[in-house]
């Protein structure tokens, strides 16, 4: 029986929902153990869940502690010995009544340290120390076959957790990538070939491999290359050096797949990624049928999470034809609802194009918004 068959597999949105339930009801929470491949986003999801609740997060790395570090140091007091807990553990007066104690890489802790954590995880106490009632315990770690420094989790410790396995989720990553300004070329690539989002190989000689984390590194390579050359880097036609650097992050096979994808993309200057990376290029489309195709491409990219709403609105400003610009806005409104009107980029569209809106009712509403 494989590892994935022994515990439920959750994608990022499902795990985010579980974390939200866990943090908002700590009185009924069960300590949660998140398993997953390196770089898949376990730690980020826990931090985002804590931030969403406005809770502090204390990251306690058991792998860096000795058993006495966790329990504390002994202090002789009136003929008795009492233990002084480490300062890293949550303190309600200092850290607040609610929060997350995050035991990241817990299965990298040596067995004696893991054994010292049994009481903290199950009973929420360690000697005289008590975890504040409003604090939740969440742990994370790599699987045994992930080539990390891991130990087999002892059965007594494993039985103190609720276990889930985080699996790669291209749709959730694309939505996150759009919010965090990941390069549109990478978003387009993952949207078309989601199998490249995470592909971990257990062979020891494999050092670089694609994961949500390593694609973020690839994005930094692209941005760094763009800044290092006065003429900029054509991000829809990544040069050889950029691809070598990207391969150093995600592996040669993933970089080759990205190169093939870029090579057979639409002609330069005729893709959503090109328009975003070269402001003003969309305005050069004089053919109405090409602009109609552009509207559909922008809508598809937005529906797939490959562009942010503010990026789509910026492209709406650049569309040469007023009617097609307005049509794009109308269809974006159908996707986003009235929150579209709250976007600063929508106000920019109103200033630039709203006065020419061909349908009076919506145009008046847009200008009023």
mmCIF file of C-alpha atoms in Angstrom, residues 184 187 235 271-279 281-282 306-308 310-312 314-315 318:
data_model
loop_
_atom_site.group_PDB
_atom_site.id
_atom_site.type_symbol
_atom_site.label_atom_id
_atom_site.label_comp_id
_atom_site.label_asym_id
_atom_site.label_seq_id
_atom_site.Cartn_x
_atom_site.Cartn_y
_atom_site.Cartn_z
ATOM 1 C CA UNK A 184 2.616 35.514 -17.363
ATOM 2 C CA UNK A 187 1.453 31.052 -15.752
ATOM 3 C CA UNK A 235 10.092 37.166 -21.687
ATOM 4 C CA UNK A 271 -0.128 36.699 -26.826
ATOM 5 C CA UNK A 272 -1.433 37.846 -23.458
ATOM 6 C CA UNK A 273 2.036 37.396 -21.970
ATOM 7 C CA UNK A 274 3.543 39.577 -24.720
ATOM 8 C CA UNK A 275 0.977 42.325 -24.221
ATOM 9 C CA UNK A 276 1.568 42.381 -20.456
ATOM 10 C CA UNK A 277 5.337 42.330 -20.775
ATOM 11 C CA UNK A 278 5.396 44.977 -23.523
ATOM 12 C CA UNK A 279 3.019 47.790 -22.554
ATOM 13 C CA UNK A 281 1.962 46.418 -27.891
ATOM 14 C CA UNK A 282 -1.754 45.560 -27.812
ATOM 15 C CA UNK A 306 -3.337 33.286 -15.568
ATOM 16 C CA UNK A 307 -3.846 37.035 -15.287
ATOM 17 C CA UNK A 308 -4.990 39.215 -12.435
ATOM 18 C CA UNK A 310 -5.931 44.554 -12.748
ATOM 19 C CA UNK A 311 -3.843 43.155 -15.618
ATOM 20 C CA UNK A 312 -6.975 42.419 -17.661
ATOM 21 C CA UNK A 314 -4.922 47.447 -18.155
ATOM 22 C CA UNK A 315 -5.258 45.512 -21.414
ATOM 23 C CA UNK A 318 -4.952 49.433 -24.510
#
